[in-house]
Amino acid sequence: MDNKQLKQHPISAEYVVEVPFFDLDPMHIVWHGNYVKYFEEARCQLLRTIDYDYPQMKASGYYWPIIDIRLKYIHPAKYGQKLRCIATLKECEN
């Protein structure tokens, strides 16, 4: 699939997490670094969707590194809350 096709029909996958107690900080909200962990789970779902999970990636000799992450914390997540993380492949480069 090329970039033109991806822009018209991006590929997405979803990961839902119920915030576990051990992901909370002393203020009883999700510790800020755990959001990246949730995003990585969504990314893994996306990679499985396109049959290019980490073992296939390693075998191919090509890697898809994360080169930029930007987060804006608007409202904290709390214990037991369900969060929906969606990873979308919109563009790729050889």
Coordinates of N, CA and C in Angstrom, one line a residue:
M1 N 0.9 -1.2 0.0 CA 0.0 0.0 0.0 C 0.9 1.2 0.0
D2 N 0.7 2.1 -0.9 CA 1.5 3.3 -1.0 C 0.8 4.5 -0.2
N3 N 1.5 5.6 -0.1 CA 1.0 6.7 0.7 C -0.3 7.3 0.2
K4 N -0.5 7.3 -1.1 CA -1.7 7.8 -1.6 C -2.9 7.0 -1.1
Q5 N -2.7 5.6 -1.2 CA -3.8 4.7 -0.7 C -4.0 4.9 0.8
L6 N -2.9 5.0 1.5 CA -3.0 5.2 3.0 C -3.7 6.4 3.4
K7 N -3.5 7.5 2.6 CA -4.2 8.8 2.9 C -5.7 8.6 2.7
Q8 N -6.1 7.8 1.7 CA -7.5 7.6 1.4 C -8.1 6.6 2.3
H9 N -7.4 5.6 2.7 CA -7.9 4.5 3.6 C -6.8 4.1 4.6
P10 N -6.6 5.0 5.6 CA -5.6 4.7 6.7 C -6.0 3.4 7.4
I11 N -5.0 2.7 7.9 CA -5.2 1.4 8.6 C -5.1 1.8 10.1
S12 N -6.1 1.3 10.8 CA -6.1 1.5 12.3 C -6.4 0.3 13.1
A13 N -6.0 0.3 14.3 CA -6.2 -0.7 15.3 C -6.5 -0.1 16.6
E14 N -7.2 -0.8 17.5 CA -7.6 -0.2 18.7 C -7.2 -1.1 19.9
Y15 N -6.8 -0.5 21.0 CA -6.5 -1.2 22.2 C -7.2 -0.5 23.4
V16 N -7.9 -1.3 24.1 CA -8.7 -0.8 25.3 C -8.1 -1.3 26.5
V17 N -7.8 -0.4 27.5 CA -7.2 -0.8 28.7 C -8.1 -0.3 29.9
E18 N -8.3 -1.1 30.9 CA -8.9 -0.7 32.1 C -7.8 -0.3 33.0
V19 N -7.7 0.9 33.4 CA -6.5 1.4 34.2 C -6.3 0.5 35.5
P20 N -5.2 -0.2 35.6 CA -4.9 -1.0 36.7 C -4.3 -0.2 37.9
F21 N -4.5 -0.6 39.1 CA -4.0 0.1 40.3 C -2.5 0.4 40.2
F22 N -1.7 -0.6 39.7 CA -0.3 -0.4 39.7 C 0.2 0.6 38.7
D23 N -0.6 1.2 37.8 CA -0.2 2.2 36.9 C -0.5 3.6 37.5
L24 N -0.9 3.7 38.7 CA -1.2 5.0 39.3 C 0.0 5.6 40.1
D25 N 0.1 6.9 40.2 CA 1.1 7.5 40.9 C 0.6 7.8 42.3
P26 N 1.4 8.5 43.2 CA 1.0 8.8 44.5 C -0.2 9.7 44.6
M27 N -0.6 10.3 43.5 CA -1.8 11.2 43.5 C -3.0 10.4 43.1
H28 N -2.9 9.1 42.8 CA -3.9 8.2 42.4 C -4.5 8.5 41.0
I29 N -3.6 9.0 40.2 CA -3.9 9.1 38.7 C -2.9 8.4 38.0
V30 N -3.1 8.1 36.7 CA -2.2 7.4 35.9 C -0.9 8.2 35.8
W31 N 0.2 7.5 36.1 CA 1.6 8.1 36.0 C 1.8 8.5 34.5
H32 N 2.3 9.7 34.3 CA 2.4 10.2 32.9 C 3.1 9.2 31.9
G33 N 4.1 8.5 32.4 CA 4.8 7.7 31.5 C 4.1 6.4 31.0
N34 N 3.0 6.1 31.7 CA 2.2 4.9 31.4 C 1.4 5.1 30.1
Y35 N 1.1 6.3 29.8 CA 0.3 6.6 28.6 C 1.1 6.1 27.4
V36 N 2.4 6.2 27.4 CA 3.2 5.7 26.2 C 3.1 4.2 26.2
K37 N 3.0 3.5 27.3 CA 2.9 2.1 27.3 C 1.5 1.7 26.7
Y38 N 0.5 2.4 27.0 CA -0.8 2.1 26.3 C -0.8 2.4 24.8
F39 N -0.1 3.4 24.4 CA 0.1 3.7 23.0 C 0.8 2.6 22.3
E40 N 1.8 2.1 23.0 CA 2.6 1.0 22.4 C 1.8 -0.3 22.2
E41 N 0.9 -0.5 23.1 CA 0.0 -1.7 23.0 C -0.9 -1.5 21.7
A42 N -1.4 -0.3 21.5 CA -2.2 0.0 20.3 C -1.4 -0.2 19.1
R43 N -0.1 0.3 19.1 CA 0.8 0.1 18.0 C 1.0 -1.4 17.7
C44 N 1.2 -2.2 18.7 CA 1.4 -3.6 18.5 C 0.1 -4.2 17.8
Q45 N -1.1 -3.8 18.3 CA -2.3 -4.3 17.6 C -2.3 -3.9 16.1
L46 N -1.9 -2.7 15.8 CA -1.8 -2.2 14.4 C -0.8 -3.1 13.7
L47 N 0.4 -3.4 14.2 CA 1.4 -4.2 13.5 C 0.8 -5.6 13.3
R48 N 0.1 -6.1 14.3 CA -0.5 -7.5 14.1 C -1.6 -7.4 13.0
T49 N -2.3 -6.3 12.9 CA -3.3 -6.2 11.8 C -2.7 -6.3 10.4
I50 N -1.5 -5.7 10.3 CA -0.9 -5.8 8.9 C 0.1 -6.9 8.8
D51 N 0.1 -7.8 9.8 CA 1.0 -9.0 9.8 C 2.4 -8.6 9.8
Y52 N 2.8 -7.6 10.6 CA 4.2 -7.1 10.6 C 4.5 -6.8 12.1
D53 N 4.2 -7.8 13.0 CA 4.6 -7.6 14.4 C 6.1 -7.6 14.6
Y54 N 6.6 -7.5 15.8 CA 8.0 -7.4 16.0 C 8.8 -8.5 15.5
P55 N 8.4 -9.8 15.6 CA 9.2 -10.9 15.0 C 9.3 -10.8 13.5
Q56 N 8.2 -10.4 12.8 CA 8.3 -10.3 11.4 C 9.2 -9.1 11.0
M57 N 9.1 -8.0 11.8 CA 9.9 -6.8 11.5 C 11.4 -7.2 11.7
K58 N 11.7 -7.9 12.7 CA 13.1 -8.3 12.9 C 13.6 -9.2 11.8
A59 N 12.8 -10.1 11.4 CA 13.2 -11.1 10.3 C 13.3 -10.3 9.0
S60 N 12.6 -9.3 8.8 CA 12.7 -8.6 7.5 C 13.9 -7.7 7.4
G61 N 14.5 -7.3 8.6 CA 15.7 -6.5 8.6 C 15.3 -5.0 8.5
Y62 N 14.0 -4.7 8.4 CA 13.5 -3.3 8.4 C 12.8 -3.0 9.7
Y63 N 13.1 -1.8 10.2 CA 12.5 -1.5 11.5 C 11.7 -0.2 11.4
W64 N 10.6 -0.1 12.1 CA 9.7 1.0 12.2 C 9.8 1.7 13.5
P65 N 10.9 2.5 13.7 CA 11.1 3.2 15.0 C 10.1 4.3 15.2
I66 N 9.8 4.5 16.5 CA 9.1 5.7 16.9 C 10.1 6.9 16.9
I67 N 9.8 7.9 16.1 CA 10.7 9.0 15.9 C 10.2 10.3 16.6
D68 N 8.9 10.3 16.9 CA 8.4 11.5 17.5 C 7.1 11.1 18.3
I69 N 7.1 11.6 19.6 CA 5.9 11.4 20.4 C 5.6 12.7 21.0
R70 N 4.4 13.2 20.9 CA 4.0 14.5 21.5 C 2.7 14.2 22.3
L71 N 2.7 14.5 23.5 CA 1.5 14.3 24.3 C 1.0 15.6 24.9
K72 N -0.3 15.7 25.1 CA -0.8 16.9 25.8 C -1.8 16.3 26.8
Y73 N -1.4 16.4 28.1 CA -2.2 15.9 29.1 C -3.3 16.9 29.5
I74 N -4.6 16.5 29.2 CA -5.7 17.4 29.4 C -6.5 17.0 30.7
H75 N -6.7 15.7 30.8 CA -7.5 15.2 32.0 C -6.9 13.9 32.4
P76 N -6.6 13.8 33.7 CA -5.9 12.5 34.1 C -6.9 11.3 34.1
A77 N -6.3 10.2 33.8 CA -7.0 8.9 33.9 C -6.9 8.4 35.3
K78 N -7.9 7.7 35.8 CA -7.9 7.1 37.1 C -8.2 5.6 37.1
Y79 N -7.9 5.0 38.3 CA -8.1 3.6 38.5 C -9.5 3.1 38.0
G80 N -9.5 2.0 37.2 CA -10.7 1.4 36.7 C -11.3 2.1 35.5
Q81 N -10.8 3.2 35.1 CA -11.3 3.9 33.9 C -10.9 3.1 32.7
K82 N -11.8 3.0 31.7 CA -11.4 2.4 30.5 C -10.9 3.4 29.5
L83 N -9.8 3.2 28.9 CA -9.2 4.1 27.9 C -9.1 3.3 26.6
R84 N -9.5 4.1 25.5 CA -9.4 3.5 24.2 C -8.3 4.2 23.4
C85 N -7.3 3.4 23.0 CA -6.1 4.0 22.3 C -6.2 3.4 20.8
I86 N -6.1 4.3 19.9 CA -6.2 4.0 18.5 C -4.9 4.4 17.8
A87 N -4.3 3.4 17.1 CA -3.1 3.6 16.3 C -3.5 3.6 14.9
T88 N -3.1 4.6 14.1 CA -3.4 4.7 12.7 C -2.2 4.9 11.9
L89 N -2.1 4.1 10.8 CA -1.0 4.2 9.9 C -1.5 5.1 8.8
K90 N -0.9 6.3 8.7 CA -1.4 7.2 7.7 C -0.4 7.4 6.6
E91 N 0.9 7.1 6.9 CA 1.9 7.4 5.9 C 3.1 6.5 6.2
C92 N 3.8 6.0 5.2 CA 5.0 5.2 5.4 C 6.0 5.6 4.4
E93 N 7.3 5.4 4.7 CA 8.4 5.8 3.8 C 9.4 4.7 3.7
N94 N 9.9 4.4 2.5 CA 10.9 3.4 2.4 C 12.3 4.0 2.8

